[in-house]
CSV table of C-alpha atoms in Angstrom, one decimal:
chain,number,residue,atom,x,y,z
A,1,MET,CA,-95.6,88.8,21.5
A,2,LEU,CA,-99.2,89.2,22.5
A,3,GLU,CA,-98.1,89.6,26.2
A,4,ARG,CA,-95.7,92.4,25.2
A,5,ILE,CA,-98.4,94.2,23.2
A,6,ALA,CA,-100.8,93.9,26.2
A,7,GLU,CA,-98.1,95.5,28.4
A,8,LEU,CA,-97.6,98.4,26.0
A,9,ILE,CA,-101.4,99.0,25.8
A,10,ASN,CA,-101.6,99.0,29.7
A,11,PHE,CA,-98.7,101.3,30.1
A,12,THR,CA,-100.2,103.7,27.5
A,13,LYS,CA,-103.4,103.8,29.5
A,14,MET,CA,-101.4,104.4,32.6
A,15,ARG,CA,-99.5,107.3,31.1
A,16,LYS,CA,-102.8,109.0,30.4
A,17,LYS,CA,-103.5,109.0,34.2
A,18,LYS,CA,-101.6,111.1,36.7
A,19,VAL,CA,-99.2,109.5,39.0
A,20,GLY,CA,-99.3,110.5,42.6
A,21,VAL,CA,-96.5,111.6,44.9
A,22,ILE,CA,-97.2,112.1,48.6
A,23,GLY,CA,-94.7,114.4,50.3
A,24,ALA,CA,-93.1,117.6,49.0
A,25,GLY,CA,-89.8,117.4,50.7
A,26,SER,CA,-86.6,117.3,48.7
A,27,PHE,CA,-86.8,113.6,47.7
A,28,GLY,CA,-90.5,113.7,47.1
A,29,THR,CA,-89.9,116.7,44.8
A,30,THR,CA,-87.2,114.7,43.0
A,31,VAL,CA,-89.4,111.7,42.5
A,32,ALA,CA,-92.1,113.9,41.1
A,33,ASN,CA,-89.7,115.5,38.7
A,34,LEU,CA,-88.5,112.0,37.6
A,35,LEU,CA,-92.0,110.8,37.0
A,36,SER,CA,-92.9,113.9,35.0
A,37,PHE,CA,-90.7,112.8,32.1
A,38,ASN,CA,-93.2,110.0,31.5
A,39,SER,CA,-96.5,111.0,33.1
A,40,ASP,CA,-98.4,113.9,34.5
A,41,VAL,CA,-97.9,114.1,38.2
A,42,LEU,CA,-100.1,115.2,41.1
A,43,ILE,CA,-98.1,115.8,44.4
A,44,TYR,CA,-99.6,116.1,47.9
A,45,ALA,CA,-98.1,119.0,49.9
A,46,LYS,CA,-99.1,119.9,53.5
A,47,HIS,CA,-98.3,123.7,53.2
A,48,GLU,CA,-100.4,126.1,51.1
A,49,HIS,CA,-97.3,128.0,50.0
A,50,GLN,CA,-95.8,124.9,48.5
A,51,VAL,CA,-99.0,124.2,46.6
A,52,ILE,CA,-99.0,127.8,45.2
A,53,ASN,CA,-95.3,127.7,44.3
A,54,ILE,CA,-95.6,124.3,42.5
A,55,ASN,CA,-98.8,125.3,40.6
A,56,GLU,CA,-98.1,128.9,39.7
A,57,LYS,CA,-94.2,129.2,39.8
A,58,HIS,CA,-93.3,125.6,39.1
A,59,THR,CA,-90.7,125.6,41.9
A,60,ASN,CA,-90.3,123.8,45.2
A,61,ARG,CA,-87.5,123.5,47.7
A,62,GLY,CA,-85.3,125.7,45.4
A,63,TYR,CA,-85.8,123.3,42.4
A,64,GLU,CA,-87.3,124.2,39.1
A,65,LEU,CA,-90.1,121.7,38.1
A,66,ARG,CA,-91.7,120.7,34.9
A,67,GLU,CA,-95.1,122.2,34.2
A,68,ASN,CA,-96.9,118.9,34.2
A,69,ILE,CA,-96.4,118.6,37.9
A,70,LYS,CA,-99.4,119.9,39.9
A,71,ALA,CA,-99.9,120.1,43.7
A,72,THR,CA,-102.8,119.7,46.1
A,73,LYS,CA,-103.4,119.7,49.8
A,74,ALA,CA,-106.2,117.1,49.4
A,75,LEU,CA,-104.9,113.6,50.1
A,76,SER,CA,-108.2,112.2,48.8
A,77,LEU,CA,-107.7,113.8,45.4
A,78,VAL,CA,-104.3,112.2,44.9
A,79,ALA,CA,-105.8,108.7,45.5
A,80,GLU,CA,-108.9,109.5,43.4
A,81,GLU,CA,-107.0,110.7,40.4
A,82,CYS,CA,-103.9,108.4,40.5
A,83,ASP,CA,-103.7,104.6,40.5
A,84,VAL,CA,-100.0,104.6,41.3
A,85,LEU,CA,-98.8,106.4,44.3
A,86,PHE,CA,-95.2,107.2,45.6
A,87,PRO,CA,-95.3,108.2,49.3
A,88,VAL,CA,-92.1,109.9,50.4
A,89,VAL,CA,-92.5,111.1,54.0
A,90,PRO,CA,-90.4,110.6,57.1
A,91,SER,CA,-90.6,107.2,58.7
A,92,ALA,CA,-91.8,108.7,62.0
A,93,ASN,CA,-94.9,110.0,60.2
A,94,PHE,CA,-95.4,107.1,57.8
A,95,ARG,CA,-97.9,105.1,59.7
A,96,MET,CA,-100.1,108.1,60.5
A,97,MET,CA,-100.0,109.1,56.9
A,98,MET,CA,-101.1,105.7,55.7
A,99,GLN,CA,-103.9,105.7,58.2
A,100,GLU,CA,-105.1,109.0,56.8
A,101,LEU,CA,-104.7,107.7,53.2
A,102,SER,CA,-106.4,104.3,53.9
A,103,PRO,CA,-110.0,105.4,53.4
A,104,TYR,CA,-109.2,106.7,49.9
A,105,VAL,CA,-107.2,103.7,48.5
A,106,SER,CA,-108.3,100.2,47.4
A,107,PRO,CA,-106.7,97.1,45.9
A,108,ARG,CA,-106.7,98.8,42.5
A,109,HIS,CA,-103.9,101.1,43.7
A,110,ILE,CA,-100.1,100.4,43.5
A,111,ILE,CA,-98.0,102.0,46.1
A,112,ILE,CA,-94.1,102.3,45.7
A,113,HIS,CA,-92.7,104.2,48.7
A,114,GLY,CA,-89.4,106.1,48.8
A,115,THR,CA,-88.9,106.3,52.6
A,116,LYS,CA,-85.7,104.9,54.0
A,117,GLY,CA,-86.5,104.2,57.6
A,118,LEU,CA,-88.2,101.8,59.9
A,119,ASP,CA,-91.3,101.7,62.1
A,120,VAL,CA,-91.8,100.6,65.7
A,121,LYS,CA,-95.1,100.0,67.3
A,122,LEU,CA,-94.6,101.5,70.9
A,123,LYS,CA,-96.6,103.3,73.4
A,124,ALA,CA,-95.7,107.0,73.8
A,125,ASP,CA,-92.6,107.5,76.0
A,126,GLU,CA,-92.5,103.8,76.9
A,127,PRO,CA,-89.0,103.0,78.3
A,128,ILE,CA,-87.4,100.0,76.5
A,129,ALA,CA,-84.0,98.4,76.5
A,130,PHE,CA,-84.6,95.8,73.7
A,131,LEU,CA,-86.4,95.4,70.4
A,132,SER,CA,-87.0,92.1,68.6
A,133,LYS,CA,-87.6,91.7,64.9
A,134,ASP,CA,-91.3,91.2,65.6
A,135,GLN,CA,-91.5,94.8,66.8
A,136,ILE,CA,-89.9,96.4,63.8
A,137,PHE,CA,-91.7,97.1,60.5
A,138,SER,CA,-90.5,98.2,57.1
A,139,MET,CA,-92.6,100.7,55.3
A,140,SER,CA,-94.1,98.2,53.0
A,141,GLU,CA,-95.3,96.3,56.0
A,142,VAL,CA,-96.8,99.4,57.4
A,143,ILE,CA,-98.7,100.0,54.0
A,144,GLN,CA,-100.0,96.4,54.2
A,145,ASP,CA,-101.0,96.9,57.9
A,146,GLU,CA,-102.9,100.1,57.4
A,147,THR,CA,-104.4,99.8,53.9
A,148,SER,CA,-106.1,97.4,51.6
A,149,VAL,CA,-103.4,97.9,48.9
A,150,LEU,CA,-101.9,94.6,47.9
A,151,ARG,CA,-99.3,95.6,45.2
A,152,VAL,CA,-96.6,97.3,47.2
A,153,GLY,CA,-93.0,98.2,46.3
A,154,CYS,CA,-90.1,100.4,47.4
A,155,MET,CA,-87.6,102.7,45.7
A,156,SER,CA,-84.1,102.5,47.1
A,157,GLY,CA,-80.6,103.3,46.0
A,158,PRO,CA,-78.0,106.1,45.7
A,159,ASN,CA,-80.5,108.8,44.9
A,160,LEU,CA,-79.1,112.2,46.1
A,161,SER,CA,-81.7,114.8,45.2
A,162,ASN,CA,-79.4,117.6,44.1
A,163,GLU,CA,-77.6,115.4,41.6
A,164,ILE,CA,-80.7,113.9,40.1
A,165,MET,CA,-82.4,117.3,39.8
A,166,ALA,CA,-79.2,118.6,38.0
A,167,GLY,CA,-79.7,115.8,35.4
A,168,LEU,CA,-76.6,113.8,36.5
A,169,PRO,CA,-76.7,110.1,35.8
A,170,ALA,CA,-78.1,107.9,38.6
A,171,ALA,CA,-79.9,104.7,39.3
A,172,THR,CA,-82.4,103.2,41.7
A,173,VAL,CA,-83.9,99.8,42.6
A,174,ILE,CA,-87.6,99.1,42.5
A,175,ALA,CA,-88.1,96.2,44.8
A,176,SER,CA,-91.3,94.2,45.1
A,177,GLU,CA,-92.7,90.7,45.4
A,178,PHE,CA,-94.8,91.6,42.3
A,179,GLU,CA,-93.2,91.6,38.9
A,180,GLU,CA,-95.9,94.0,37.8
A,181,VAL,CA,-94.9,96.6,40.3
A,182,ILE,CA,-91.2,96.4,39.2
A,183,LYS,CA,-92.2,96.8,35.5
A,184,ILE,CA,-94.5,99.7,36.3
A,185,GLY,CA,-91.8,101.4,38.4
A,186,HIS,CA,-89.3,100.9,35.6
A,187,GLN,CA,-91.6,102.4,33.0
A,188,LEU,CA,-92.6,105.4,35.0
A,189,LEU,CA,-89.1,106.4,36.3
A,190,SER,CA,-86.6,105.5,33.6
A,191,ASN,CA,-85.2,108.2,31.4
A,192,SER,CA,-81.9,108.8,29.5
A,193,SER,CA,-80.0,109.7,32.8
A,194,PHE,CA,-81.9,107.6,35.3
A,195,PHE,CA,-81.6,103.7,35.3
A,196,VAL,CA,-84.0,101.4,37.1
A,197,PHE,CA,-83.0,98.0,38.4
A,198,GLY,CA,-85.5,95.4,39.7
A,199,SER,CA,-85.4,93.1,42.8
A,200,ASN,CA,-87.9,90.8,44.4
A,201,GLU,CA,-86.1,91.3,47.8
A,202,ILE,CA,-88.2,94.2,49.0
A,203,ARG,CA,-87.5,93.7,52.7
A,204,GLY,CA,-83.8,93.5,52.1
A,205,ALA,CA,-83.9,96.7,50.0
A,206,GLU,CA,-85.8,98.5,52.8
A,207,PHE,CA,-83.6,97.5,55.6
A,208,ALA,CA,-80.4,98.2,53.6
A,209,GLY,CA,-81.8,101.7,52.8
A,210,ALA,CA,-82.5,102.3,56.5
A,211,TYR,CA,-79.3,101.0,58.1
A,212,LYS,CA,-76.8,102.7,55.7
A,213,ASN,CA,-78.1,106.1,57.1
A,214,ILE,CA,-76.4,105.1,60.5
A,215,ILE,CA,-73.0,104.8,58.8
A,216,ALA,CA,-73.5,108.1,57.0
A,217,LEU,CA,-73.8,109.7,60.5
A,218,ALA,CA,-70.4,108.3,61.4
A,219,SER,CA,-68.8,109.2,58.2
A,220,GLY,CA,-69.9,112.9,58.7
A,221,MET,CA,-68.2,112.9,62.1
A,222,LEU,CA,-65.0,111.7,60.5
A,223,ARG,CA,-65.1,114.3,57.8
A,224,GLU,CA,-65.6,117.0,60.4
A,225,LYS,CA,-62.6,115.8,62.2
A,226,LYS,CA,-60.5,115.8,59.0
A,227,LEU,CA,-59.3,112.2,59.5
A,228,GLY,CA,-58.9,111.4,55.8
A,229,LYS,CA,-60.1,108.9,53.2
A,230,ASN,CA,-58.4,105.8,54.7
A,231,ILE,CA,-60.4,105.8,57.8
A,232,GLU,CA,-63.5,106.8,55.8
A,233,ALA,CA,-63.1,103.7,53.7
A,234,LEU,CA,-62.5,101.6,56.8
A,235,LEU,CA,-65.7,102.9,58.3
A,236,ILE,CA,-67.8,102.1,55.2
A,237,THR,CA,-66.4,98.5,54.9
A,238,ARG,CA,-66.8,97.8,58.7
A,239,GLY,CA,-70.2,99.5,58.6
A,240,LEU,CA,-71.3,97.1,55.8
A,241,ARG,CA,-70.4,94.3,58.1
A,242,GLU,CA,-72.7,95.6,60.8
A,243,MET,CA,-75.5,96.2,58.2
A,244,VAL,CA,-75.2,92.6,57.2
A,245,TYR,CA,-75.3,91.3,60.8
A,246,PHE,CA,-78.4,93.4,61.5
A,247,GLY,CA,-80.0,92.2,58.4
A,248,LYS,CA,-79.3,88.5,59.3
A,249,ALA,CA,-80.8,89.2,62.7
A,250,VAL,CA,-84.2,90.0,61.1
A,251,GLY,CA,-84.0,87.2,58.5
A,252,ILE,CA,-82.5,89.1,55.5
A,253,HIS,CA,-79.8,87.4,53.4
A,254,GLU,CA,-76.5,89.2,53.0
A,255,ARG,CA,-76.9,89.6,49.2
A,256,ALA,CA,-79.5,92.2,49.8
A,257,PHE,CA,-76.7,94.5,51.1
A,258,LEU,CA,-74.3,94.0,48.3
A,259,GLY,CA,-76.1,95.6,45.4
A,260,THR,CA,-77.3,99.1,44.4
A,261,ALA,CA,-79.7,99.5,47.3
A,262,GLY,CA,-77.1,98.3,49.8
A,263,ILE,CA,-73.5,99.2,49.3
A,264,GLY,CA,-74.2,101.5,46.4
A,265,ASP,CA,-76.5,103.7,48.5
A,266,LEU,CA,-74.1,103.3,51.5
A,267,ILE,CA,-71.2,104.8,49.5
A,268,ALA,CA,-73.2,107.7,48.1
A,269,THR,CA,-74.9,108.6,51.4
A,270,ALA,CA,-71.7,108.2,53.5
A,271,THR,CA,-69.5,110.3,51.3
A,272,SER,CA,-71.8,113.2,50.1
A,273,GLU,CA,-71.9,116.7,51.6
A,274,SER,CA,-75.5,116.8,50.4
A,275,SER,CA,-76.6,113.8,52.5
A,276,ARG,CA,-78.7,114.9,55.4
A,277,ASN,CA,-77.3,112.1,57.7
A,278,PHE,CA,-73.7,113.0,56.7
A,279,THR,CA,-74.3,116.7,57.5
A,280,PHE,CA,-76.0,115.7,60.8
A,281,GLY,CA,-72.9,113.8,61.8
A,282,ARG,CA,-70.7,116.7,60.9
A,283,ALA,CA,-72.8,119.0,63.1
A,284,ILE,CA,-72.6,116.6,66.1
A,285,ALA,CA,-68.8,116.3,65.6
A,286,SER,CA,-68.5,120.1,65.5
A,287,GLY,CA,-69.8,120.2,69.1
A,288,LEU,CA,-73.6,120.7,68.6
A,289,LYS,CA,-76.1,118.6,70.6
A,290,MET,CA,-78.8,116.7,68.9
A,291,GLU,CA,-81.5,119.1,70.2
A,292,GLU,CA,-79.5,122.1,68.9
A,293,ILE,CA,-79.4,120.9,65.3
A,294,LEU,CA,-82.4,122.6,63.7
A,295,LEU,CA,-83.9,120.3,61.1
A,296,ASP,CA,-86.7,121.0,58.7
A,297,PRO,CA,-89.4,118.5,59.7
A,298,ASN,CA,-89.7,117.5,56.0
A,299,GLU,CA,-85.9,117.0,55.8
A,300,VAL,CA,-85.3,114.5,58.6
A,301,ALA,CA,-82.0,112.7,59.1
A,302,GLU,CA,-83.5,109.3,59.1
A,303,GLY,CA,-80.4,107.8,60.5
A,304,VAL,CA,-80.9,109.3,63.9
A,305,ARG,CA,-84.2,107.4,64.4
A,306,THR,CA,-82.9,104.2,62.8
A,307,LEU,CA,-79.8,104.3,65.1
A,308,LYS,CA,-82.0,104.0,68.2
A,309,ILE,CA,-84.0,101.1,66.7
A,310,ALA,CA,-80.8,99.3,65.6
A,311,TYR,CA,-79.2,99.9,69.0
A,312,LEU,CA,-82.2,98.3,70.8
A,313,LEU,CA,-82.3,95.5,68.2
A,314,GLY,CA,-78.6,94.8,68.8
A,315,ASN,CA,-79.2,94.6,72.5
A,316,PHE,CA,-81.8,92.0,72.0
A,317,TYR,CA,-79.8,89.7,69.6
A,318,LYS,CA,-76.4,90.6,71.1
A,319,ILE,CA,-75.1,91.7,67.8
A,320,ASP,CA,-71.4,92.6,67.6
A,321,ALA,CA,-71.9,96.2,66.4
A,322,PRO,CA,-69.3,98.6,67.9
A,323,ILE,CA,-70.0,101.4,65.4
A,324,THR,CA,-73.7,101.4,66.1
A,325,ASN,CA,-73.1,101.3,69.8
A,326,MET,CA,-70.5,104.1,69.8
A,327,LEU,CA,-72.8,106.3,67.6
A,328,TYR,CA,-75.7,105.7,70.0
A,329,LYS,CA,-73.5,106.8,73.0
A,330,ILE,CA,-72.4,109.9,71.1
A,331,ILE,CA,-75.8,111.1,69.9
A,332,TYR,CA,-78.1,110.0,72.8
A,333,GLU,CA,-75.6,110.0,75.7
A,334,ASP,CA,-73.2,112.9,74.8
A,335,PHE,CA,-70.2,110.6,74.7
A,336,PRO,CA,-67.1,112.5,73.3
A,337,VAL,CA,-66.5,111.9,69.6
A,338,ASP,CA,-62.7,111.8,69.8
A,339,GLN,CA,-62.9,109.2,72.5
A,340,ALA,CA,-65.3,107.1,70.5
A,341,ILE,CA,-63.0,107.1,67.5
A,342,ARG,CA,-60.0,106.0,69.7
A,343,TYR,CA,-62.2,103.2,71.0
A,344,LEU,CA,-63.2,102.0,67.5
A,345,MET,CA,-59.5,102.2,66.3
A,346,SER,CA,-58.5,99.9,69.1
A,347,TYR,CA,-61.4,97.5,68.8
A,348,PRO,CA,-60.2,93.9,68.5
A,349,TYR,CA,-61.3,92.8,65.1
A,350,SER,CA,-59.7,89.6,63.8
A,351,ALA,CA,-61.0,88.5,60.4
A,352,ASP,CA,-61.4,91.0,57.6
A,353,VAL,CA,-64.5,89.5,56.0
A,354,ASP,CA,-66.5,87.4,58.5
A,355,PHE,CA,-70.0,88.2,57.4
A,356,ILE,CA,-70.6,86.3,54.2
A,357,GLY,CA,-71.1,82.6,53.8
């Protein structure tokens, strides 16, 4: 009883402080709006016009925002005024952002990121054919590498921004080694239409969130080719198999891929027209080249970067991953989509479920 009272007192104190969001893209904006139901929010935005729109018009990225969301261009101010931070920036920029944030944070901070991607420490333009698990970092590992913050978590699940912003029911997973982080994430994000699960398998949640974007690329290609729901379902189930094998290669148990942050997120991302990875796949299948697809730098299709990492990882561990390999050839080597589909349909699978147990 006394422990519960102490929890309530601590959360009441927390609600009086702002919660920080770093990144004003679509999902960063969505996270800020979710947090605003329970706390005042300070969001870091790189562009002056975004700061003005959020502070004066209460809008960003076409979304209407609650008035207790304020914006700033000062990263130091977010860390100074907020003990809990939610960074939501592209994985390619995540390490650099953490390096910029590092002087302003300390062990008093809690960081719960919402970035679904992976990081690789490589020299610029270094040609490589393989990647081992020791060269690949999740975003929580980047946070721990670059800052003094100890209490780290991630937010992962089927969280399509347009549906959440429309008030449609959704759920997420807050994963962390620290129960305190899970409880705080639950308290800050929960509302009548948004449910929060908890998990201690943070690395599993992060890798599941990253790899499912690869399958969403392929699903978009199938939709563009109008090949129907049967093959879409086949892709998702065979894609799940590859996700599990990649996870096992880096030491993650298969159960991490079977919950909300795994198959739940996979289904949503691989079937939604509003998924950036899905729409990227559609554009490729329509005949556009990767360099021709103009993407907002704040609205990156994370699966494109993760695909290259997964392909190189698969080479190192000799993973049986025909979907990943064909996608790599399509996107990075201009292999014809129709020919890739024919190859996958004739691939000699034997067992239906051979990735559990």
